[in-house]
Short mmCIF file of C-alpha atoms in Angstrom, two decimals:
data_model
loop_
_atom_site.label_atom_id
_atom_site.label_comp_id
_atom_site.label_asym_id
_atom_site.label_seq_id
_atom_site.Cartn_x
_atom_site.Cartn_y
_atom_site.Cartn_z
CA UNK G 1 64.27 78.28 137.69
CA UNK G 2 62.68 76.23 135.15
CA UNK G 3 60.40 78.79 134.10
CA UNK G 4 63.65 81.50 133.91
CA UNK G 5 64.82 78.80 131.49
CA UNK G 6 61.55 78.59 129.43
CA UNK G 7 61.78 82.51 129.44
CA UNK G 8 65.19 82.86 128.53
CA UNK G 9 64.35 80.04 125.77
CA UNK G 10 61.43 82.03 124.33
CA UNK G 11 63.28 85.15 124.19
CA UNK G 12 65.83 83.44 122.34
CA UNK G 13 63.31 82.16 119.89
CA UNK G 14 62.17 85.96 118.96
CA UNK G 15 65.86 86.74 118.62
CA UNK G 16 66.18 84.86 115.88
CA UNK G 17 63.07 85.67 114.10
CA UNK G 18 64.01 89.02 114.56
CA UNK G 19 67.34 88.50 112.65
CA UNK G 20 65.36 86.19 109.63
CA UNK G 21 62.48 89.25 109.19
CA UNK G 22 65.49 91.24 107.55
CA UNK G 23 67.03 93.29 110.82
CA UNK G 24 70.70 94.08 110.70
CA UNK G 25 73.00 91.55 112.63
CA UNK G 26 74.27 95.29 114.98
CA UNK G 27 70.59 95.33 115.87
CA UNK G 28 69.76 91.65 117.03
CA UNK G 29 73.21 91.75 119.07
CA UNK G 30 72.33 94.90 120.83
CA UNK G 31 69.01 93.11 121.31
CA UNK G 32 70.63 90.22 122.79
CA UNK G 33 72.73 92.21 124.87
CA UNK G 34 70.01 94.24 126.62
CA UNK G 35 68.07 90.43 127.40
CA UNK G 36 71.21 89.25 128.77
CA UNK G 37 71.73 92.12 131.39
CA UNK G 38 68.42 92.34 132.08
CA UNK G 39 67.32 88.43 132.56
CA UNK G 40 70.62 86.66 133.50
CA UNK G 41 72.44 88.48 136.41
CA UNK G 42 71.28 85.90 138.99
CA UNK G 43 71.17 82.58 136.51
CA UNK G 44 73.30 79.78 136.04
CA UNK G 45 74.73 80.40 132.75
CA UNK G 46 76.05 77.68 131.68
CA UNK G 47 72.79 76.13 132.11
CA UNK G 48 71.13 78.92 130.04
CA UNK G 49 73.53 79.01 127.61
CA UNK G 50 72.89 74.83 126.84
CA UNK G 51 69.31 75.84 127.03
CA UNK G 52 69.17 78.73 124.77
CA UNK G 53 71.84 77.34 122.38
CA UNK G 54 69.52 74.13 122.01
CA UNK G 55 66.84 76.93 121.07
CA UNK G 56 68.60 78.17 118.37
CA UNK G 57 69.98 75.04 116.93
CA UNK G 58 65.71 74.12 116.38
CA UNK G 59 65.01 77.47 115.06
CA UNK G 60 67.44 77.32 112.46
CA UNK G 61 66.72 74.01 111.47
CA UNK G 62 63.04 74.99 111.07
CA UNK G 63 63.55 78.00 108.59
CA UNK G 64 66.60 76.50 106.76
CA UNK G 65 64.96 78.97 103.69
CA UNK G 66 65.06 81.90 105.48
CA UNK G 67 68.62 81.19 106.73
CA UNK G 68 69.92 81.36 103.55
CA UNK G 69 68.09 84.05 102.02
CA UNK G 70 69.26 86.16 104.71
CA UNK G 71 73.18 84.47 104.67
CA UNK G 72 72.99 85.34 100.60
CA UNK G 73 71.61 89.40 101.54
CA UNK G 74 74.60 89.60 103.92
CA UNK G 75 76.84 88.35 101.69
CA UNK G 76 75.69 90.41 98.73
CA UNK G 77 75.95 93.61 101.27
CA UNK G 78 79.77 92.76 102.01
CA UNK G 79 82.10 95.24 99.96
CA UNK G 80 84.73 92.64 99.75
CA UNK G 81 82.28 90.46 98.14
CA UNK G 82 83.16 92.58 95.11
CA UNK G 83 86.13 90.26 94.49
CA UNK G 84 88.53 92.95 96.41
CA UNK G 85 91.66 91.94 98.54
CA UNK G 86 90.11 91.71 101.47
CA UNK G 87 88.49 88.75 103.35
CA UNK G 88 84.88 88.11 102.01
CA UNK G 89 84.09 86.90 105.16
CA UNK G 90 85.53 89.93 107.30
CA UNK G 91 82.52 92.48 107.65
CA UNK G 92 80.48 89.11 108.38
CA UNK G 93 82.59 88.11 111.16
CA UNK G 94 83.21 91.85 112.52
CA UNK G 95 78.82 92.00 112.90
CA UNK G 96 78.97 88.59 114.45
CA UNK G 97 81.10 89.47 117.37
CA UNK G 98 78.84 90.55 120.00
CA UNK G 99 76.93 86.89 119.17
CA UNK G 100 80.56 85.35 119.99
CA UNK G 101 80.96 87.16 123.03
CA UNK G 102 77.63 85.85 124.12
CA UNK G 103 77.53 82.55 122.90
CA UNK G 104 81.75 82.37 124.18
CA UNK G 105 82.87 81.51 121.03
CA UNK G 106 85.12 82.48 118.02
CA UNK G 107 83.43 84.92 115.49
CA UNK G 108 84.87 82.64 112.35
CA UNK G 109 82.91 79.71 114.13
CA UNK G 110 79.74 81.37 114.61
CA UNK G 111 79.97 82.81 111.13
CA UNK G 112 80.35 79.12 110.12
CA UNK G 113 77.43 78.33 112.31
CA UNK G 114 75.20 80.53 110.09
CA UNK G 115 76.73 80.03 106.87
CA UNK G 116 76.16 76.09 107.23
CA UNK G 117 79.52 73.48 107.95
CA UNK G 118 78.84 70.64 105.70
CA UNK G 119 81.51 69.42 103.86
CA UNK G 120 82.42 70.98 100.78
CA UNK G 121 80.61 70.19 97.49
CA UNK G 122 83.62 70.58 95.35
CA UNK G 123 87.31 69.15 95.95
CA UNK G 124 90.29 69.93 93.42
CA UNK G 125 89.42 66.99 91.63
CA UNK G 126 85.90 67.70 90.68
CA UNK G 127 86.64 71.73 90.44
CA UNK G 128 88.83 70.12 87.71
CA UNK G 129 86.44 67.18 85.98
CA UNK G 130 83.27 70.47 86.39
CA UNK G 131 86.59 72.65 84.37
CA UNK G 132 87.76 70.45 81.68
CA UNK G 133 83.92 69.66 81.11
CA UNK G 134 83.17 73.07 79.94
CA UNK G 135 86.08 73.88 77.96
CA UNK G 136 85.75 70.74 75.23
CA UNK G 137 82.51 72.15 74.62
CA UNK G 138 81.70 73.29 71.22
CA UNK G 139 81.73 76.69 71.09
CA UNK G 140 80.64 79.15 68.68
CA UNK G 141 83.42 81.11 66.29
CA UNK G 142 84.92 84.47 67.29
CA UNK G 143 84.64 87.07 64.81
CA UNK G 144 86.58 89.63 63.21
CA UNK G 145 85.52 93.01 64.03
CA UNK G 146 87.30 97.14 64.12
CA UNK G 147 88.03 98.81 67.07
CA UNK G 148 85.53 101.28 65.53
CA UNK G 149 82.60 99.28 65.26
CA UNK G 150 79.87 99.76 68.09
CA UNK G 151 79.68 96.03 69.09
CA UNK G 152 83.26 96.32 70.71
CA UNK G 153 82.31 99.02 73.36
CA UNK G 154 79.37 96.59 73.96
CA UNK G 155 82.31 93.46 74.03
CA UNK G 156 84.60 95.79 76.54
CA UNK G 157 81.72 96.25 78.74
CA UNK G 158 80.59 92.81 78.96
CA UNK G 159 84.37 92.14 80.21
CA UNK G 160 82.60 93.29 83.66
CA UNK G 161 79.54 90.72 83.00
CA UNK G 162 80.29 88.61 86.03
CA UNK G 163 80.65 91.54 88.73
CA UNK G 164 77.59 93.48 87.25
CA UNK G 165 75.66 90.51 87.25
CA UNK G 166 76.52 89.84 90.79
CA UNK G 167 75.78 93.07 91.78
CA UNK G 168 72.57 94.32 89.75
CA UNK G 169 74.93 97.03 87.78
CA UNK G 170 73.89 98.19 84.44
CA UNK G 171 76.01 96.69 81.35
CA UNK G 172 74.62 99.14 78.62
CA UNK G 173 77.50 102.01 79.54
CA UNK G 174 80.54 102.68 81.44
CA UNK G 175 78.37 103.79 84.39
CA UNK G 176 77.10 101.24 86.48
CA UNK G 177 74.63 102.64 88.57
CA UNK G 178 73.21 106.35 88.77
CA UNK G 179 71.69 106.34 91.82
CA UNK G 180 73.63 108.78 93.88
CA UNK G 181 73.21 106.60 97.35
CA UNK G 182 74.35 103.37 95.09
CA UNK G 183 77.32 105.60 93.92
CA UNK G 184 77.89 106.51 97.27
CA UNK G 185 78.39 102.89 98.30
CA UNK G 186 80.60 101.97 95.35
CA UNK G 187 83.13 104.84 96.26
CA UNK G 188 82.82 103.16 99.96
CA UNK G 189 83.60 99.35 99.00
CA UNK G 190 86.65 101.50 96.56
CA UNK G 191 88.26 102.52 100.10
CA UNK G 192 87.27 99.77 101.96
CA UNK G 193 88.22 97.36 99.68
CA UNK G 194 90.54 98.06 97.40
CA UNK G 195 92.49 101.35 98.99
CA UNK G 196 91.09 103.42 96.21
CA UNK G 197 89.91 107.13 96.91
CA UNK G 198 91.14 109.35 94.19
CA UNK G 199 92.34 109.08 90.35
CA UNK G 200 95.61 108.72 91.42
CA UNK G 201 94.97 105.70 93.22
CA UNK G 202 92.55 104.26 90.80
CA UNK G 203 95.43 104.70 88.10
CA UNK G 204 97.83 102.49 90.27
CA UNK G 205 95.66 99.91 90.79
CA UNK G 206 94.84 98.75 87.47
CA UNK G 207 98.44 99.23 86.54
CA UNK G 208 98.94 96.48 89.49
CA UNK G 209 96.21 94.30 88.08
CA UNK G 210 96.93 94.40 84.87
CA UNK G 211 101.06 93.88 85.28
CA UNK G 212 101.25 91.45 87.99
CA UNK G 213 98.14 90.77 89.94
CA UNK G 214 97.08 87.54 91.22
CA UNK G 215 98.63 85.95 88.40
CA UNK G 216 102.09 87.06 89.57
CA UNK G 217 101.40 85.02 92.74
CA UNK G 218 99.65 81.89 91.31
CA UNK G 219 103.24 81.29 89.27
CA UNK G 220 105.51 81.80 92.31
CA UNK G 221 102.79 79.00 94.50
CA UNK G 222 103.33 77.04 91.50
CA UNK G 223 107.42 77.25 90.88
CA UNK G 224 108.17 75.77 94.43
CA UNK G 225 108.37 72.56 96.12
CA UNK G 226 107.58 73.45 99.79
CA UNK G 227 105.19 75.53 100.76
CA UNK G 228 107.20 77.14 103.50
CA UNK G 229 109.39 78.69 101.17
CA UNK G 230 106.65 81.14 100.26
CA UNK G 231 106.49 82.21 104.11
CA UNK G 232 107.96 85.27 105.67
CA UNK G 233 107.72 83.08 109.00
CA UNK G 234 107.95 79.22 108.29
CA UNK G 235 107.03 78.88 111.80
CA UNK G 236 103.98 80.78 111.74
CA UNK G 237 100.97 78.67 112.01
CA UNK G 238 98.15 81.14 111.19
CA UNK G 239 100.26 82.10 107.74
CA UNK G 240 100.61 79.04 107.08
CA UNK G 241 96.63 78.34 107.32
CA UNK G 242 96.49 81.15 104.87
CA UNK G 243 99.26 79.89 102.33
CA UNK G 244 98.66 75.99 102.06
CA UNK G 245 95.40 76.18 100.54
CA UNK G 246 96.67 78.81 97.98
CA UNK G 247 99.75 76.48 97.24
CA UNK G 248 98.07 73.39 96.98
CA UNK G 249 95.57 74.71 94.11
CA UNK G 250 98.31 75.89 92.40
CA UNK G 251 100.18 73.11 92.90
CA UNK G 252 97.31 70.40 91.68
CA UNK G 253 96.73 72.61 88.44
CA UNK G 254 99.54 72.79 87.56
CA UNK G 255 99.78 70.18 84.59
CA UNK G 256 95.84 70.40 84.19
CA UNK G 257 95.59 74.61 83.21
CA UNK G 258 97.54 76.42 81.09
CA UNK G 259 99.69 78.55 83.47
CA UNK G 260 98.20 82.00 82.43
CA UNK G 261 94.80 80.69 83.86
CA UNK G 262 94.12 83.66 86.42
CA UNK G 263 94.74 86.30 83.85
CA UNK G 264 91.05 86.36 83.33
CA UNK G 265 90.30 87.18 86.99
CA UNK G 266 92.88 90.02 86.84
CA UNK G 267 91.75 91.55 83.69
CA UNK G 268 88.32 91.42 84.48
CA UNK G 269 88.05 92.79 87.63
CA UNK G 270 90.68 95.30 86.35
CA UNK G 271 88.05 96.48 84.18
CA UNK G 272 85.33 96.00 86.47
CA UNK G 273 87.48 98.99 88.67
CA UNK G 274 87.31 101.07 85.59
CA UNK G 275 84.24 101.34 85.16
CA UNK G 276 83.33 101.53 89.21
CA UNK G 277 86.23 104.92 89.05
CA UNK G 278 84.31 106.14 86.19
CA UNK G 279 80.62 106.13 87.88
CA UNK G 280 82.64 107.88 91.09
CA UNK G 281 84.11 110.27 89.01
CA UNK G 282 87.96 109.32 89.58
CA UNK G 283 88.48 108.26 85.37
CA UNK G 284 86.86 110.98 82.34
CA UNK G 285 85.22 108.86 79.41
CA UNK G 286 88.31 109.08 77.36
CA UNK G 287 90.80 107.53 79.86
CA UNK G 288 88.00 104.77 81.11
CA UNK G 289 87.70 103.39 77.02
CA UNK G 290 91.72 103.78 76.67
CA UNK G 291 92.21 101.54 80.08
CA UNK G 292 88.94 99.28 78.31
CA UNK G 293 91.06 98.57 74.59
CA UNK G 294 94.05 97.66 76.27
CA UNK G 295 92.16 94.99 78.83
CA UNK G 296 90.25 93.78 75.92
CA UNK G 297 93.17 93.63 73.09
CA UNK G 298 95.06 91.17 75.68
CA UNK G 299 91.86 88.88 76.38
CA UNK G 300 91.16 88.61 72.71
CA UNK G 301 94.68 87.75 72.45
CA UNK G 302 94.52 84.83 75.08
CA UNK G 303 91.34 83.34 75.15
CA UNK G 304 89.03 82.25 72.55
CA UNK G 305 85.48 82.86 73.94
CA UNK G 306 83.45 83.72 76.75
CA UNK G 307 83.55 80.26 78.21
CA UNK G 308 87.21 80.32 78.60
CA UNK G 309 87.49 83.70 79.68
CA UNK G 310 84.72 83.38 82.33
CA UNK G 311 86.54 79.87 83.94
CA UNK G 312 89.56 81.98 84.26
CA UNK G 313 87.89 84.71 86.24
CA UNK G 314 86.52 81.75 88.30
CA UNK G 315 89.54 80.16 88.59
CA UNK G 316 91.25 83.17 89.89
CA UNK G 317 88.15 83.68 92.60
CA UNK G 318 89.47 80.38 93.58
CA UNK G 319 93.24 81.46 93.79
CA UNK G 320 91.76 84.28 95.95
CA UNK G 321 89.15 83.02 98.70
CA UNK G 322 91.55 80.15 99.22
CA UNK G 323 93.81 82.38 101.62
CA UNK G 324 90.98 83.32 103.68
CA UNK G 325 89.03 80.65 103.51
CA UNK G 326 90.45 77.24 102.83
CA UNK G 327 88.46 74.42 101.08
CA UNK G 328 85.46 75.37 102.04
CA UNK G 329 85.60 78.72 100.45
CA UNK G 330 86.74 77.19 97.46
CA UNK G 331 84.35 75.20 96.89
CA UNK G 332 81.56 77.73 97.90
CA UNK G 333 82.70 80.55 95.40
CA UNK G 334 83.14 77.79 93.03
CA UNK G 335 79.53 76.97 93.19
CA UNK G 336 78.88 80.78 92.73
CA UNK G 337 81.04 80.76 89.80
CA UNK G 338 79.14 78.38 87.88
CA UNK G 339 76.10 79.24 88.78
CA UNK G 340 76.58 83.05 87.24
CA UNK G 341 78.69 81.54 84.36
CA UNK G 342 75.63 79.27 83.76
CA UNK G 343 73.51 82.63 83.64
CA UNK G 344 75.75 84.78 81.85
CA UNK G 345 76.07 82.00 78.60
CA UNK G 346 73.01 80.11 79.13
CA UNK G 347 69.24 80.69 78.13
CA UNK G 348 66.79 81.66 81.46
CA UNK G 349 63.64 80.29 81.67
CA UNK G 350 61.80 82.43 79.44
CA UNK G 351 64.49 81.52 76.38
CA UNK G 352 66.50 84.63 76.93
CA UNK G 353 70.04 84.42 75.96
CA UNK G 354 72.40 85.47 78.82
CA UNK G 355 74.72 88.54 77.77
CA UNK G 356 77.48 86.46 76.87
CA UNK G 357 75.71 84.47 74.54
CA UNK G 358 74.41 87.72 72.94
CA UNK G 359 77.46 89.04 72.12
CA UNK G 360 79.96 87.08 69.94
CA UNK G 361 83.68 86.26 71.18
CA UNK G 362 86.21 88.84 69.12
CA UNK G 363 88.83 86.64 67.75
CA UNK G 364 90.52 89.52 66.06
CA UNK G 365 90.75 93.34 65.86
CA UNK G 366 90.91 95.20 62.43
CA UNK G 367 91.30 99.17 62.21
#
């Protein structure tokens, strides 16, 4: 038996260097699958299971590099990741489940296994002392510019800066990507993610961003006293897992942010989905700068530079991955945050100005 243990240990070992030399997460479960009907009919499994568990636990601590490099792939492959109202985590979990069956535990935990459970980095407190830090920075003077001049298509288009840069899209153009197999998966992650698969759609959804939004919700968490109030079913436990997190940010900001704080997230992904309907076809040119002006005119009007406008679309990420996924997604996607903010305004190592930083804030339109 101890050499059925050894076995079962080795084959566990190749499992997961299977899944860190870049195969899918559907393939390594099948693969695991297949061992586990073939190997363990007549074992003691609970044995094997301590056994092979203890396996993986060493593996992973020995390639902690290639455990995130593949976490960050899967992440970046994940529609929702594309700041969509779905769970971020959901395709994640979904691929896991064959792993949970196995290991007999809950997808969300195994997810967690992979994606690491320290504590988080970054509390409400220092989200805000990180915040307040970058917004009494000296920053440069918006200008004065027409609607006609070139430089404001270039300023509409960089109001999709922090998407495109999280995604490798183009930001010279309303079309993000030309490739017709990366179009392809844009007008997937559309449906998937955001219930988008015509014009019509696409029309109704940045009316919804742009009139209420998550902005709409942020002041109702932050008008009442008790959280259950904002419940359908005060009694329900797993809503309330998913409404104290988002009521609690709300609730701490409150007196720290001005109260239109997640207007940037709104707008900017609102024109992020303009230009995504545009490279699928579902907005003409004409429409896609109209919907453009009118996201931009109302930034201009409420914040005064890139700085402010990219916390706010941070801020909002924050409002948003806190229903799904509590502190520790806050302070995950707050770590993203800064780290593309710090890209987007910040030189790289070669002295290159991020976009942001190329392109000065409009203070106010002429025409």
């Amino acid at each position: 038996m101890a050499d059925d243990y050894k076995k079962v240990q080795e084959e566990y070992e190749k499992m997961m260097e299977a899944m860190f030399s870049g195969k899918s997460s559907e393939e390594v479960a099948a693969s695991i699958l297949q061992q586990q009907e073939a190997m363990m009919q007549h074992m003691d499994m609970d044995q094997v299971m301590k056994e092979a568990m203890g396996a993986a636990a060493a593996m992973m601590n020995q390639t902690e590099s290639q455990i995130q490099a593949q976490t960050e792939a899967m992440i970046q492959n994940l529609s929702a990741s594309m700041a969509g109202g779905e769970n971020p985590l959901a395709g994640l979990t979904d691929s896991m489940g064959d792993f949970a069956d196995l290991f007999g535990g809950d997808p969300e935990e195994l997810t967690r296994m992979f994606l690491g459970g320290d504590d988080p980095e970054y509390d409400l407190e220092s989200i805000n002392e990180k915040i307040q830090s970058l917004r009494v920075l000296e920053k440069e003077p918006g200008v004065t510019l027409s609607r006609s001049h070139e430089t404001f298509r270039t300023f509409e288009i960089l109001l999709t800066a922090y998407m495109s840069l999280k995604n490798a899209h183009e930001m010279d153009g309303l079309a993000m990507e030309e490739d017709p197999e990366f179009i392809d998966q844009i007008k997937d992650m559309l449906e998937s993610s955001w219930g988008i698969t015509n014009p019509a759609e696409l029309t109704e959804k940045l009316r919804e961003l742009t009139t209420a939004g998550h902005q709409a919700k942020y002041s109702r968490y932050q008008a009442v006293a008790n959280p259950q109030e904002l419940m359908d079913d005060p009694e329900d436990e797993d809503e309330l897992e998913s409404v104290l997190p988002c009521w609690k940010l709300a609730q701490y900001f409150k007196d720290k942010l001005p109260e239109n704080y997640i207007l940037g997230w709104d707008y900017g992904r609102a024109a992020t989905v303009v230009r995504w309907g545009y490279t699928v076809g579902y907005i003409n040119e004409e429409d896609s700068w109209a919907w453009l002006d009118q996201i931009a005119e109302k930034m201009i009007g409420v914040f005064d530079s890139w700085t402010e406008f990219g916390l706010s679309y941070v801020f909002g990420s924050l409002f948003w991955i806190a229903a799904f996924d509590g502190e520790e997604g806050i302070s995950e996607r707050f770590e993203e945050g800064i780290e593309l903010l710090t890209e987007l305004l910040d030189e790289d190592e070669d002295g290159q100005p991020g976009v942001w930083a190329q392109c000065a804030w409009i203070s106010e339109l002429t025409d």
